[in-house]
Amino acid sequence: MDAGKFLDDLLKKPESLDRLATALDAGGLFDGLPADPRRVLFLGMGSSRYAARVAALRLRALGIDAAADYASTTLGYPPDPATLVVAISATGGSRETLAAVARHQGVSFVTALTNKDGSPITEGADHVVPMLAGPEEGGVACRTFQHTLALLLALTDRTMDGSLVRRAAEATQDLLDRRADWLPGVLELLDGPHGVYTIAPAERLSSADQSALMVREGPRRQATACETGDWAHVDVYLTKTYDYRALLFPGSPYDDQAMEWVRERGSTVVAVGGEVAGQAGSVRYRHDDDPGVALLTETLVAELVAASWWAHG
């Protein structure tokens, strides 16, 4: 893992997204998948599972039986010919995911979503979807996470072309181009003695999860994610005794409920992609009023924060 190369990986996000958009426009990435599976089971660990949970929620909203499991679980759906298993591993070598997939091979239809051609997860798979994110020289899943989300969105909506991904590329470029204006202030606001907390609505919980992971993985700082509505039931207590500092990704009907406590307790919240009453600051970017663009873009704020803290110790 390398802080400088991690930043380079982030700077390459827009061009990487443009390549993915072109591939989505060309079509064919999902040719051969079952058209109407009875069940869709996503398997993965870490960032892969974060993205999968969003996709499973979207499929359930369409009335489709879908779940995103830890690949490490010893319980779960049994193999079934009517089940589509989507196994996600950027490196293609996640031990837990390989073990979980092995239980389904030969019975369930298995598609592998990976960034590495010919990796172990592709062996025995019925179908392979390439992430097309390019090598991540910094050793941190950043572009692969973004591409996983985009491809899972396309999997849940087979009519999706590259237009959303192109808007996300524009939004990403906007954040990168203007980082000298917004990043120093965010770094100062979030740099407290008790870590960073990240808060997002259920529909974009992957943004909170991934953002917290970036702070833990690179600079090795304490960071924890929470769903916005659940925050008032599980994390609000920390605002009483901690110097509580958080990134909030607005869009939940429960933003105001959380911010009432933030204002009362004098906690520090930076909003990403929107404005909330009581915020200490906000980071806006192009197309941030589009929830799809937000889902694919907003983690870049925490990634750039993490890259800076990591580089400067």
Coordinates of C-alpha atoms in Angstrom, one line a residue:
M1 CA 0.0 0.0 0.0
D2 CA 1.3 3.4 -1.0
A3 CA -0.2 6.9 -0.2
G4 CA 1.1 8.6 -3.2
K5 CA 0.0 5.9 -5.6
F6 CA -3.4 5.9 -3.9
L7 CA -3.8 9.5 -4.8
D8 CA -2.8 8.7 -8.3
D9 CA -5.5 6.0 -8.4
L10 CA -8.1 8.6 -7.3
L11 CA -6.9 11.1 -10.0
K12 CA -7.5 8.5 -12.7
K13 CA -11.2 8.0 -11.7
P14 CA -12.7 10.2 -14.4
E15 CA -11.0 8.5 -17.3
S16 CA -11.6 5.1 -15.8
L17 CA -15.3 5.9 -15.6
D18 CA -15.4 7.2 -19.1
R19 CA -14.0 3.8 -20.3
L20 CA -16.7 2.0 -18.3
A21 CA -19.4 4.2 -19.8
T22 CA -18.2 3.3 -23.3
A23 CA -18.4 -0.4 -22.4
L24 CA -22.0 0.0 -21.1
D25 CA -23.0 1.8 -24.2
A26 CA -21.6 -1.0 -26.3
G27 CA -23.6 -3.5 -24.4
G28 CA -23.0 -7.2 -24.0
L29 CA -21.6 -7.2 -20.5
F30 CA -24.5 -9.1 -19.1
D31 CA -25.4 -11.2 -22.2
G32 CA -26.0 -14.8 -21.1
L33 CA -27.2 -14.0 -17.6
P34 CA -30.6 -15.6 -16.6
A35 CA -33.3 -13.2 -17.7
D36 CA -35.7 -13.9 -14.8
P37 CA -34.0 -15.7 -11.9
R38 CA -36.1 -16.6 -8.9
R39 CA -33.5 -15.3 -6.5
V40 CA -30.3 -13.2 -6.8
L41 CA -27.6 -13.7 -4.2
F42 CA -24.7 -11.4 -4.0
L43 CA -21.5 -12.7 -2.3
G44 CA -18.5 -10.6 -1.2
M45 CA -16.5 -9.1 1.5
G46 CA -15.5 -5.5 2.5
S47 CA -16.2 -3.0 -0.2
S48 CA -17.7 -5.6 -2.5
R49 CA -20.4 -6.4 0.1
Y50 CA -21.0 -2.7 0.7
A51 CA -21.9 -2.2 -3.0
A52 CA -23.8 -5.5 -3.1
R53 CA -26.1 -4.4 -0.3
V54 CA -27.2 -1.4 -2.3
A55 CA -28.0 -3.5 -5.3
A56 CA -29.9 -6.1 -3.3
L57 CA -32.1 -3.4 -1.8
R58 CA -32.9 -2.0 -5.3
L59 CA -33.9 -5.5 -6.5
R60 CA -36.1 -6.1 -3.5
A61 CA -37.8 -2.7 -4.3
L62 CA -38.7 -4.2 -7.7
G63 CA -40.2 -7.3 -6.0
I64 CA -37.3 -9.5 -6.7
D65 CA -35.9 -11.9 -4.0
A66 CA -32.4 -10.6 -3.4
A67 CA -29.8 -10.7 -0.7
A68 CA -26.2 -9.6 -0.1
D69 CA -24.4 -12.0 2.2
Y70 CA -21.1 -12.0 3.8
A71 CA -19.2 -14.5 1.8
S72 CA -17.8 -15.8 5.1
T73 CA -21.1 -16.9 6.5
T74 CA -21.6 -20.6 7.2
L75 CA -25.4 -20.1 6.8
G76 CA -27.2 -18.8 3.7
Y77 CA -29.3 -19.7 0.8
P78 CA -28.7 -23.3 -0.5
P79 CA -27.5 -23.8 -4.1
D80 CA -30.5 -23.8 -6.4
P81 CA -30.7 -23.8 -10.3
A82 CA -33.2 -20.9 -10.0
T83 CA -30.6 -18.7 -8.1
L84 CA -28.3 -16.3 -9.8
V85 CA -25.1 -15.9 -7.7
V86 CA -23.1 -12.7 -8.2
A87 CA -19.7 -13.2 -6.7
I88 CA -17.7 -10.0 -6.3
S89 CA -14.0 -9.8 -5.8
A90 CA -11.8 -7.1 -7.3
T91 CA -8.7 -9.2 -7.1
G92 CA -10.5 -12.4 -7.8
G93 CA -8.8 -14.1 -5.0
S94 CA -10.8 -13.3 -1.8
R95 CA -10.6 -16.6 0.2
E96 CA -14.1 -16.2 1.7
T97 CA -15.7 -15.5 -1.6
L98 CA -14.0 -18.4 -3.4
A99 CA -15.2 -20.7 -0.7
A100 CA -18.8 -19.5 -0.8
V101 CA -18.9 -19.7 -4.6
A102 CA -17.6 -23.3 -4.5
R103 CA -20.7 -24.3 -2.7
H104 CA -22.9 -23.0 -5.6
Q105 CA -20.9 -24.1 -8.6
G106 CA -22.6 -26.7 -10.7
V107 CA -26.0 -25.9 -9.3
S108 CA -26.7 -22.2 -9.1
F109 CA -25.8 -19.9 -12.0
V110 CA -22.6 -18.1 -11.0
T111 CA -21.4 -14.8 -12.5
A112 CA -18.1 -13.4 -11.3
L113 CA -17.5 -9.7 -11.1
T114 CA -13.8 -9.0 -11.0
N115 CA -11.1 -6.6 -12.0
K116 CA -8.5 -9.3 -12.9
D117 CA -8.8 -11.5 -16.0
G118 CA -8.3 -15.1 -15.3
S119 CA -8.3 -14.8 -11.6
P120 CA -9.4 -17.7 -9.4
I121 CA -13.0 -16.5 -9.1
T122 CA -13.5 -16.8 -12.8
E123 CA -12.6 -20.5 -12.8
G124 CA -15.8 -22.5 -13.0
A125 CA -18.0 -19.4 -13.2
D126 CA -20.8 -19.5 -15.7
H127 CA -20.3 -15.9 -16.7
V128 CA -17.7 -13.2 -16.0
V129 CA -18.3 -9.4 -15.8
P130 CA -15.0 -7.4 -16.0
M131 CA -14.9 -4.3 -13.7
L132 CA -12.7 -2.4 -16.2
A133 CA -11.2 -0.3 -13.4
G134 CA -7.6 -0.8 -14.4
P135 CA -4.8 -1.6 -11.9
E136 CA -5.0 0.1 -8.5
E137 CA -1.3 0.7 -7.8
G138 CA -2.0 2.2 -4.3
G139 CA -3.3 -1.1 -3.1
V140 CA -6.7 0.3 -2.0
A141 CA -10.0 -0.6 -3.6
C142 CA -11.2 2.8 -4.8
R143 CA -11.9 2.7 -8.5
T144 CA -12.9 -0.9 -8.3
F145 CA -15.5 0.0 -5.6
Q146 CA -16.9 2.8 -7.9
H147 CA -17.0 0.4 -10.9
T148 CA -18.6 -2.3 -8.8
L149 CA -21.4 0.0 -7.8
A150 CA -22.0 1.2 -11.4
L151 CA -22.0 -2.4 -12.8
L152 CA -24.4 -3.6 -10.1
L153 CA -26.7 -0.7 -10.9
A154 CA -26.6 -1.8 -14.6
L155 CA -27.2 -5.4 -13.5
T156 CA -30.4 -4.3 -11.6
D157 CA -31.5 -2.3 -14.6
R158 CA -30.5 -4.0 -17.9
T159 CA -31.6 -0.9 -19.9
M160 CA -29.0 1.3 -18.3
D161 CA -26.5 2.8 -20.7
G162 CA -23.3 4.8 -19.9
S163 CA -25.0 8.2 -19.3
L164 CA -25.2 8.0 -15.5
V165 CA -21.6 6.9 -15.4
R166 CA -20.5 9.8 -17.6
R167 CA -22.3 12.2 -15.2
A168 CA -20.5 10.6 -12.3
A169 CA -17.2 11.1 -14.2
E170 CA -18.0 14.8 -14.6
A171 CA -18.9 15.0 -10.9
T172 CA -15.7 13.3 -9.9
Q173 CA -13.6 15.5 -12.1
D174 CA -15.3 18.6 -10.6
L175 CA -14.4 17.5 -7.0
L176 CA -10.8 16.7 -8.1
D177 CA -10.3 20.0 -9.9
R178 CA -11.6 22.1 -7.0
R179 CA -10.0 20.1 -4.1
A180 CA -7.6 22.9 -3.3
D181 CA -10.7 25.0 -2.4
W182 CA -12.7 22.6 -0.3
L183 CA -10.2 19.9 1.0
P184 CA -8.2 22.0 3.5
G185 CA -11.4 23.1 5.3
V186 CA -12.8 19.6 5.5
L187 CA -9.5 18.2 6.8
E188 CA -9.5 20.8 9.6
L189 CA -13.2 20.2 10.5
L190 CA -12.8 16.4 10.7
D191 CA -9.4 16.3 12.4
G192 CA -10.5 15.5 16.0
P193 CA -9.3 13.3 18.9
H194 CA -12.1 10.7 18.6
G195 CA -12.1 9.7 14.9
V196 CA -14.5 10.3 12.0
Y197 CA -18.1 9.1 11.7
T198 CA -19.9 8.7 8.5
I199 CA -23.7 8.8 8.0
A200 CA -25.8 8.0 5.0
P201 CA -29.3 6.9 4.1
A202 CA -30.0 3.2 3.7
E203 CA -30.2 3.5 -0.1
R204 CA -26.6 4.8 -0.2
L205 CA -25.2 3.2 3.0
S206 CA -22.3 2.0 0.9
S207 CA -21.1 5.6 0.9
A208 CA -20.8 5.7 4.6
D209 CA -19.3 2.2 4.8
Q210 CA -16.7 2.9 2.2
S211 CA -15.8 6.3 3.5
A212 CA -15.2 5.0 7.0
L213 CA -13.1 2.1 5.5
M214 CA -10.9 4.6 3.6
V215 CA -10.1 6.4 6.8
R216 CA -9.2 3.2 8.6
E217 CA -7.3 1.6 5.7
G218 CA -5.0 4.3 4.6
P219 CA -4.2 6.7 7.5
R220 CA -5.2 4.0 10.1
R221 CA -7.6 6.4 12.0
Q222 CA -10.7 5.4 13.9
A223 CA -13.8 5.6 11.7
T224 CA -17.3 4.1 11.9
A225 CA -20.3 4.2 9.6
C226 CA -24.0 4.4 10.4
E227 CA -27.4 4.6 8.6
T228 CA -29.1 8.0 9.1
G229 CA -32.3 6.8 10.6
D230 CA -30.6 4.3 12.8
W231 CA -28.1 6.9 14.0
A232 CA -30.6 8.3 16.5
H233 CA -30.9 4.8 18.0
V234 CA -27.2 3.7 18.1
D235 CA -24.7 6.5 17.6
V236 CA -26.3 9.6 19.0
Y237 CA -24.9 8.7 22.4
L238 CA -21.4 9.4 21.3
T239 CA -22.3 13.1 20.8
K240 CA -22.7 13.4 24.6
T241 CA -19.1 12.5 25.5
Y242 CA -17.0 12.7 22.3
D243 CA -15.7 15.5 20.2
Y244 CA -18.0 14.0 17.5
R245 CA -17.1 14.8 13.9
A246 CA -18.9 13.4 11.0
L247 CA -19.4 13.3 7.2
L248 CA -23.1 13.3 6.4
F249 CA -24.4 12.2 3.0
P250 CA -27.8 13.9 2.9
G251 CA -31.0 12.5 1.4
S252 CA -32.6 10.6 4.2
P253 CA -36.0 11.6 5.6
Y254 CA -34.3 11.5 8.9
D255 CA -31.5 14.0 8.3
D256 CA -33.3 16.6 10.4
Q257 CA -33.7 14.2 13.3
A258 CA -30.0 13.6 13.4
M259 CA -29.1 17.2 13.0
E260 CA -31.4 18.2 15.9
W261 CA -29.0 16.3 18.2
V262 CA -26.0 17.6 16.4
R263 CA -27.1 21.2 17.0
E264 CA -28.0 20.5 20.6
R265 CA -24.7 18.8 21.4
G266 CA -22.5 21.1 19.4
S267 CA -21.1 18.3 17.2
T268 CA -19.3 18.9 13.9
V269 CA -20.9 17.7 10.7
V270 CA -19.7 18.2 7.1
A271 CA -22.4 17.6 4.5
V272 CA -21.5 16.1 1.2
G273 CA -23.6 16.9 -1.8
G274 CA -26.2 19.0 0.0
E275 CA -26.9 21.4 2.8
V276 CA -28.4 20.7 6.3
A277 CA -29.2 23.0 9.1
G278 CA -26.5 23.1 11.7
Q279 CA -23.7 21.9 9.4
A280 CA -20.1 23.1 10.0
G281 CA -19.4 23.0 6.3
S282 CA -20.4 21.4 3.1
V283 CA -18.9 20.0 -0.1
R284 CA -20.9 20.5 -3.3
Y285 CA -20.1 19.1 -6.7
R286 CA -21.5 19.0 -10.2
H287 CA -24.7 16.9 -10.6
D288 CA -25.0 16.3 -6.8
D289 CA -28.8 16.6 -7.0
D290 CA -28.9 13.3 -8.8
P291 CA -29.0 10.4 -6.3
G292 CA -27.4 8.0 -8.8
V293 CA -24.5 10.4 -9.4
A294 CA -24.2 10.9 -5.6
L295 CA -24.0 7.1 -5.0
L296 CA -21.2 6.8 -7.5
T297 CA -19.3 9.9 -6.6
E298 CA -19.6 11.1 -2.9
T299 CA -17.0 8.6 -1.4
L300 CA -14.3 10.6 -3.2
V301 CA -14.5 13.2 -0.4
A302 CA -13.5 10.8 2.3
E303 CA -11.0 9.2 -0.1
L304 CA -9.2 12.5 -0.6
V305 CA -9.3 13.2 3.1
A306 CA -7.8 9.8 3.8
A307 CA -5.1 10.3 1.1
S308 CA -4.0 13.6 2.7
W309 CA -3.9 12.2 6.2
W310 CA -2.1 9.1 5.0
A311 CA 0.5 11.1 3.1
H312 CA 1.2 13.5 6.0
G313 CA 1.2 11.0 8.8

